[in-house]
Tab-separated table of C-alpha atoms and ligand atoms in Angstrom:
chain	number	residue	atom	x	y	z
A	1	UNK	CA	-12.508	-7.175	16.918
A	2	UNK	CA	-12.763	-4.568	14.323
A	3	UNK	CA	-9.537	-4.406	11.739
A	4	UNK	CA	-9.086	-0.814	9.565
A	5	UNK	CA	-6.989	-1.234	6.421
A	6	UNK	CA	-6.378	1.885	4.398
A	7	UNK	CA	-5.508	1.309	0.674
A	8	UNK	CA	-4.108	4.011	-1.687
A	9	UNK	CA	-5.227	4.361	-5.152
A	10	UNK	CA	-1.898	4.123	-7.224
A	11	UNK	CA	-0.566	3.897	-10.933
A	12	UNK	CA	-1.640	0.203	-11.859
A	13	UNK	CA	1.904	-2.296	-10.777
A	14	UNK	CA	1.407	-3.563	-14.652
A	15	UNK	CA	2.071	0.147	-15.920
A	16	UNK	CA	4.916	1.265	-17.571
A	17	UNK	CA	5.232	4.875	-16.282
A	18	UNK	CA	6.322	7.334	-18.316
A	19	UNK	CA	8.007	10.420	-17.249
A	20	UNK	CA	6.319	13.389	-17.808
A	21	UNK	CA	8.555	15.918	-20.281
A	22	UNK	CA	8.818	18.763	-17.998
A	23	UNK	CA	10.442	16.667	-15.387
A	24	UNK	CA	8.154	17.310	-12.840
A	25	UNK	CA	6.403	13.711	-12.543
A	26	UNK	CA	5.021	10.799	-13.776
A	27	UNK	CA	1.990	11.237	-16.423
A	28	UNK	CA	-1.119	9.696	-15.037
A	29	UNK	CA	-3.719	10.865	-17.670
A	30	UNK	CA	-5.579	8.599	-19.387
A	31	UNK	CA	-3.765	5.649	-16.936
A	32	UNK	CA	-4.884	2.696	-15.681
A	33	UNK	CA	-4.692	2.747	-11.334
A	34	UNK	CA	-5.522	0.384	-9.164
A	35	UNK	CA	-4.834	-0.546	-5.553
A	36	UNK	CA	-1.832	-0.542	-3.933
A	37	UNK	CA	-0.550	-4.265	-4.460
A	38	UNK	CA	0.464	-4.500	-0.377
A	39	UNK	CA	-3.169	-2.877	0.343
A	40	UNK	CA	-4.915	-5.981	-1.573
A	41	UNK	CA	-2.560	-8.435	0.506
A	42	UNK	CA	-3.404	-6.458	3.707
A	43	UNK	CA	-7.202	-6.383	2.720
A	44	UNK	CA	-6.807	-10.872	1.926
A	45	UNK	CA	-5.371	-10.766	5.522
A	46	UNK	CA	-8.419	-8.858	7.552
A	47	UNK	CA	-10.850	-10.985	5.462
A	48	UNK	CA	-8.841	-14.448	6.650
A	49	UNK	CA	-8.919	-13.279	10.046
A	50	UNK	CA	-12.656	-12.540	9.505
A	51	UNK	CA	-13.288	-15.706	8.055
A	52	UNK	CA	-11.269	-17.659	10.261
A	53	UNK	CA	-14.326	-16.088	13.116
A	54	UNK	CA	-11.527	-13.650	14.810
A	55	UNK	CA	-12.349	-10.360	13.320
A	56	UNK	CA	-15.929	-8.931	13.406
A	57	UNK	CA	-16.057	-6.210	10.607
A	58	UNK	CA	-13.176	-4.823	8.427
A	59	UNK	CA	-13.568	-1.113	7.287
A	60	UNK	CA	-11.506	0.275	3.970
A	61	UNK	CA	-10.344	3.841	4.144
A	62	UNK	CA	-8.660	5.746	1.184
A	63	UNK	CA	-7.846	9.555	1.132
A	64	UNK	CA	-7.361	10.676	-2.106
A	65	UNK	CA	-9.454	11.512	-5.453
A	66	UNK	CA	-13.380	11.023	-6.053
A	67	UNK	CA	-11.727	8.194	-8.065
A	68	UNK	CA	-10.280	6.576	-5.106
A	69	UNK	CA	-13.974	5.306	-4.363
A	70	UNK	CA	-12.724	3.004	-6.911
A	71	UNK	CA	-10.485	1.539	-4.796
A	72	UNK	CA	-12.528	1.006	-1.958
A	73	UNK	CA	-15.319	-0.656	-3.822
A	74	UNK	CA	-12.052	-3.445	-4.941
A	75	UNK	CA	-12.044	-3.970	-0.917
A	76	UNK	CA	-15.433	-3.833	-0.693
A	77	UNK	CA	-15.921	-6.283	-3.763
A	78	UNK	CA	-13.204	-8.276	-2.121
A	79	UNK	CA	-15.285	-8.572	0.969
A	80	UNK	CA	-14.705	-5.905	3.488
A	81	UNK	CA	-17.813	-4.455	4.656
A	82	UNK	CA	-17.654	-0.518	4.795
A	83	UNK	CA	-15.350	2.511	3.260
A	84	UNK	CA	-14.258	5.663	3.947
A	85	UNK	CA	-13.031	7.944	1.251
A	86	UNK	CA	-10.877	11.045	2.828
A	87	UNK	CA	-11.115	13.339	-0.192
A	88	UNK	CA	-8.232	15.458	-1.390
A	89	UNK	CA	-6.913	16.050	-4.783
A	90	UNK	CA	-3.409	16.197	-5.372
A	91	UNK	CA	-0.326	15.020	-3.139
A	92	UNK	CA	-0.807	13.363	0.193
A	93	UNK	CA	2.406	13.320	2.312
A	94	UNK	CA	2.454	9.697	4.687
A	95	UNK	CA	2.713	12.423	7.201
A	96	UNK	CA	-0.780	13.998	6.302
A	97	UNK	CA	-1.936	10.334	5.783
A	98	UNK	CA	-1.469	9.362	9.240
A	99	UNK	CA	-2.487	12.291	10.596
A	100	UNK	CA	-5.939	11.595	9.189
A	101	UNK	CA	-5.891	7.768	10.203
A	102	UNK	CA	-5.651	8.858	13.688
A	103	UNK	CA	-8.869	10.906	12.966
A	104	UNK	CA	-10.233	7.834	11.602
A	105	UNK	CA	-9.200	5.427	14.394
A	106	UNK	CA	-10.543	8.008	17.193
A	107	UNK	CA	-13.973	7.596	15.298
A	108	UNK	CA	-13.278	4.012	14.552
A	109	UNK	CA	-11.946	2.407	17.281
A	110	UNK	CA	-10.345	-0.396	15.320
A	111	UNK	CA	-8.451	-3.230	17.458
A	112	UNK	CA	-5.629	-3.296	15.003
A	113	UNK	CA	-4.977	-1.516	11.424
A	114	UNK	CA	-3.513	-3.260	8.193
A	115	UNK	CA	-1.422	-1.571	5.999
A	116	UNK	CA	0.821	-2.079	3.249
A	117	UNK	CA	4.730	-1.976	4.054
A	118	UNK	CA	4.575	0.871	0.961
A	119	UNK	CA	2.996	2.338	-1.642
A	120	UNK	CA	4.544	1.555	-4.916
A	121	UNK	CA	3.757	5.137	-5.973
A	122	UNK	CA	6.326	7.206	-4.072
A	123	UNK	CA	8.008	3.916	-2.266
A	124	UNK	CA	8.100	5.808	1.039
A	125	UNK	CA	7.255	3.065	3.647
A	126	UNK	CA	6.551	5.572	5.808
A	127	UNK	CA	2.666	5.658	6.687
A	128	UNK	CA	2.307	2.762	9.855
A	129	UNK	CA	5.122	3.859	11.432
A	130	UNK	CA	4.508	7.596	12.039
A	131	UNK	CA	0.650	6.147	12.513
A	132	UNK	CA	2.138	4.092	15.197
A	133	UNK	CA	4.077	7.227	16.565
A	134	UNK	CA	1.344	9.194	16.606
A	135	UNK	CA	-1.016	6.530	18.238
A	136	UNK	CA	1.374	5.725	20.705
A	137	UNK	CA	0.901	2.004	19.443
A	138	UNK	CA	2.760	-0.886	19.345
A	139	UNK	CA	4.118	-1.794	15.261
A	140	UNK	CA	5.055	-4.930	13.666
A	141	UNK	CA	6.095	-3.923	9.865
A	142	UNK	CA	7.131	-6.517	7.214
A	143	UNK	CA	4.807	-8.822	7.953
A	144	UNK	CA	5.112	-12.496	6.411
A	145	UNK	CA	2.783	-14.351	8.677
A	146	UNK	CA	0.007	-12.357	11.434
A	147	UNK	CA	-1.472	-14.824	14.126
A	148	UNK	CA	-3.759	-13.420	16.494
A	149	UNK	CA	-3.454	-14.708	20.330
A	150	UNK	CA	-5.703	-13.510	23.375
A	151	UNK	CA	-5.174	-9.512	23.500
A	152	UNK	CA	-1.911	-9.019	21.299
A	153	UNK	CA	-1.060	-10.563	17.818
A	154	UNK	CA	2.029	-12.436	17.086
A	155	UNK	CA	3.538	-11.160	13.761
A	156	UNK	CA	6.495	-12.977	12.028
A	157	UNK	CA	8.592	-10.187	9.798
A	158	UNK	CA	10.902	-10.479	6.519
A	159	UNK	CA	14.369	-9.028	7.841
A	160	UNK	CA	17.621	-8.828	6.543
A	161	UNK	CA	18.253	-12.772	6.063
A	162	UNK	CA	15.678	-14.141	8.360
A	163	UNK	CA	13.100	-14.006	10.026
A	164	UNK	CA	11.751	-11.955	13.687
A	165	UNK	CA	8.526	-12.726	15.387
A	166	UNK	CA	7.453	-10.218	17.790
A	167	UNK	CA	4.208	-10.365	19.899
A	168	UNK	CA	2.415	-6.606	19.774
A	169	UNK	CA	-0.133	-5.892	22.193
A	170	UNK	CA	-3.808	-4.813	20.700
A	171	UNK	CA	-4.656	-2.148	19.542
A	172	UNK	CA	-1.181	-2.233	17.420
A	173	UNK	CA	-0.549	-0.972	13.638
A	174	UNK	CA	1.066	-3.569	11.299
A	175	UNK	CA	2.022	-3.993	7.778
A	176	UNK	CA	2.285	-6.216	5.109
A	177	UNK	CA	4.909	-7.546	3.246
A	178	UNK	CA	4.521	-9.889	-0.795
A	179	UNK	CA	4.986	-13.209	1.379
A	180	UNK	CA	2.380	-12.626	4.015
A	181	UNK	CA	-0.338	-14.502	1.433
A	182	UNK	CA	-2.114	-14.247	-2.253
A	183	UNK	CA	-5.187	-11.929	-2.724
A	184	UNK	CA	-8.255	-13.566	-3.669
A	185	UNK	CA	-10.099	-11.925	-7.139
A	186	UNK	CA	-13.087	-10.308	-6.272
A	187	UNK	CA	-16.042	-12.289	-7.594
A	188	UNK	CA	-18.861	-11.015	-10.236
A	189	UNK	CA	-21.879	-11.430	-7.403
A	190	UNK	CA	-19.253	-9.592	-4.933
A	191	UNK	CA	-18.522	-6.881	-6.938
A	192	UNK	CA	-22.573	-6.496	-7.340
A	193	UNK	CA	-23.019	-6.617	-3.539
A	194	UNK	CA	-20.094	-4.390	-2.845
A	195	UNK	CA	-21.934	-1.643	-4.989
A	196	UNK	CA	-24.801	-1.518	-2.134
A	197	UNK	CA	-22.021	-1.345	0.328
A	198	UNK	CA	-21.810	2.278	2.292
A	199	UNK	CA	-19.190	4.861	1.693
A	200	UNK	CA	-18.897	7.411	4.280
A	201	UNK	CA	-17.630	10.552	2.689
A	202	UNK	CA	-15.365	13.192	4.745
A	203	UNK	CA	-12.377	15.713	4.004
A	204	UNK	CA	-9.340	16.721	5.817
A	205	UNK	CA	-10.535	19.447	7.417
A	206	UNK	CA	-13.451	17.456	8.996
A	207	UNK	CA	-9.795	15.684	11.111
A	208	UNK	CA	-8.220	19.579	11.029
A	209	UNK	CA	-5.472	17.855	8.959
A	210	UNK	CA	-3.659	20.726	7.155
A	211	UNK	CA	-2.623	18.758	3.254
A	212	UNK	CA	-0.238	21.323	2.185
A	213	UNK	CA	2.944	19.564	1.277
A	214	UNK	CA	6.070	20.045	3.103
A	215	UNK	CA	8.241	18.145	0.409
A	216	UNK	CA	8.795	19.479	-3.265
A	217	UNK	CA	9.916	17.271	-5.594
A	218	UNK	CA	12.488	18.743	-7.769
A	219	UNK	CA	12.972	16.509	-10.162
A	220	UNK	CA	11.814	12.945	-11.932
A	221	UNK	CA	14.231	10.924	-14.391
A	222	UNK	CA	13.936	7.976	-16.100
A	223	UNK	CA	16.485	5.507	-15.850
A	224	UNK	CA	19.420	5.607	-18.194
A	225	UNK	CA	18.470	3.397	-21.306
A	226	UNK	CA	20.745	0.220	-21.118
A	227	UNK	CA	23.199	-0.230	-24.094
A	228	UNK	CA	22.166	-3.108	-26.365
A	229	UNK	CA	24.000	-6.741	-25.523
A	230	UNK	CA	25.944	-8.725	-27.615
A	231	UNK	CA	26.992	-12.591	-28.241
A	232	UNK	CA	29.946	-13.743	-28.290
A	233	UNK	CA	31.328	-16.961	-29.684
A	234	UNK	CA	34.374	-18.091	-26.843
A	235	UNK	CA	34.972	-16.995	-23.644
A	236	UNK	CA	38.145	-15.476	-24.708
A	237	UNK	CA	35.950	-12.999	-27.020
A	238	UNK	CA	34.181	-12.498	-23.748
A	239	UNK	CA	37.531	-12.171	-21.428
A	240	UNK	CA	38.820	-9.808	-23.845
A	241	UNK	CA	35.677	-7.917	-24.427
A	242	UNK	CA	35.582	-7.036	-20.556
A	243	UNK	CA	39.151	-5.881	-20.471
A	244	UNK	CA	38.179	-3.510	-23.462
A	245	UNK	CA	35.847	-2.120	-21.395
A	246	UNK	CA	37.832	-1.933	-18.391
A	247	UNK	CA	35.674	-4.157	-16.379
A	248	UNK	CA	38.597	-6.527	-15.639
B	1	AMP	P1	3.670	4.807	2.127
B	1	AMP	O1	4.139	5.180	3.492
B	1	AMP	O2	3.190	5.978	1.307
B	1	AMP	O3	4.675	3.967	1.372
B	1	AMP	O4	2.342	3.893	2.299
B	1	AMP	C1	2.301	2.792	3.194
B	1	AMP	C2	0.865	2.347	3.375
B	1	AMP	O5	0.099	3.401	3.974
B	1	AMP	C3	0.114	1.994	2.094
B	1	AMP	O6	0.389	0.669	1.689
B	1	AMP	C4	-1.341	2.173	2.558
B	1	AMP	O7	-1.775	1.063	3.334
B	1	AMP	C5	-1.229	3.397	3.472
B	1	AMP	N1	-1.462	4.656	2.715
B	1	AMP	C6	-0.549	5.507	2.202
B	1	AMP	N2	-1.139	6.539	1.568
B	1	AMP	C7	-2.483	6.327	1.659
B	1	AMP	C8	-3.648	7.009	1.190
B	1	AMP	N3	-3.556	8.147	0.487
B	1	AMP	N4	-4.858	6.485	1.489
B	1	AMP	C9	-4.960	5.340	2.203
B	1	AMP	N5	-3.909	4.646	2.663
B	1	AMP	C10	-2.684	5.119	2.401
């Protein structure tokens, strides 16, 4: 069984983005990125099925930025055993994304690919479904637990106050959600082997992916600042206080 999981180079989660002063995006010079948290947490779950003797060899693919090699060599350090980096500068629409995945898995032949649910960057949680759509492929999104059973995988997804297990047939796209486990820390001999690792190198084109985007953002706003708090002494002061402000 061979297991893809494409992870997404993205503003580090620990970041406190700052909006660029033109109002056209987020600045991201001279900014720390890192993996997509839900990539590292789909990368921990190919490597358990790996270790746990049910998965034969888990491949990384990014498309993005030189830079994005990066982030492959964190799933490579982590244990995976091979990358792809899809380069393209600038934007990539989930769209363009999957289109390129399906390139991939036509090359690949992977029995099932791991993805995050999102990717904090543009929050679209958009990229395994049309994947799915476009492979014609069963999808089990949200995952919180992923058990693999003769020919299909039984995964277990976070939904509106429960829980749904549905049994997918393989090949099938899923994606994970911040329950499904913790993601190890890539140790100092890994991150030495995972530097002799191989990265195969392609572009768009080489899938005839057209990048150009088809959404332009018009604008990026920070939040409104929120007004200092105060203390008060009684809960009188604090009745009264409210009905100043016409929240009761
Ligand atoms: P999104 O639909 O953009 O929220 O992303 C959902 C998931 O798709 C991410 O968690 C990644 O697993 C994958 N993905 C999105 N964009 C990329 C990218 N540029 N390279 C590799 N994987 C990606």
């Amino acid at each position: 069984m061979k297991i893809m999981v494409p992870v997404k180079r993205v503003v580090d989660y620990n970041v406190k983005v700052r909006v660029k002063s033109d109002n056209t995006g987020v600045e991201l010079a001279n900014i720390k990125m890192s993996m997509n948290p839900f990539d590292e947490i789909a990368v921990e779950e190919a490597l358990r099925l790996k270790e746990a003797g049910s998965a034969e060899e888990i491949t990384v693919v990014s498309v993005g930025p030189k830079a994005a090699q990066e982030t492959i060599r964190t799933g490579l350090a982590m244990g995976a055993d091979r990358g792809i980096l899809v380069e393209h500068d600038g934007d990539s629409e989930p769209l363009a994304v999957a289109k390129i995945l399906k390139g991939v898995i036509a090359d690949e032949s992977p029995d099932m690919v791991l993805l995050g649910k999102q990717a904090i960057d543009g929050d679209n949680n958009q990229t395994g479904q049309m994947l799915a759509q476009l492979m014609g492929w069963p999808q089990g999104t949200f995952a919180s637990e992923v058990a693999l059973a003769d020919g299909s995988v039984n995964v277990t997804r976070e939904v509106d106050g429960g829980l749904e297990t549905v049994k997918l047939s393989l090949p099938a796209i899923v994606t994970t959600d911040l329950r499904l486990n913790e993601p190890r820390y890539a140790s100092l001999p890994n991150i030495m082997k995972a530097k002799r690792k191989p990265i195969d190198e392609k572009t768009p084109a080489d899938y005839g992916v057209d990048m150009a985007p088809r959404v332009t953002t018009l604008k990026v706003e920070e939040p409104p600042k929120r007004e200092a708090g105060i203390i008060v002494e009684t809960v009188e002061e604090l009745v009264a206080n409210l009905k100043e402000k016409g929240v009761i």
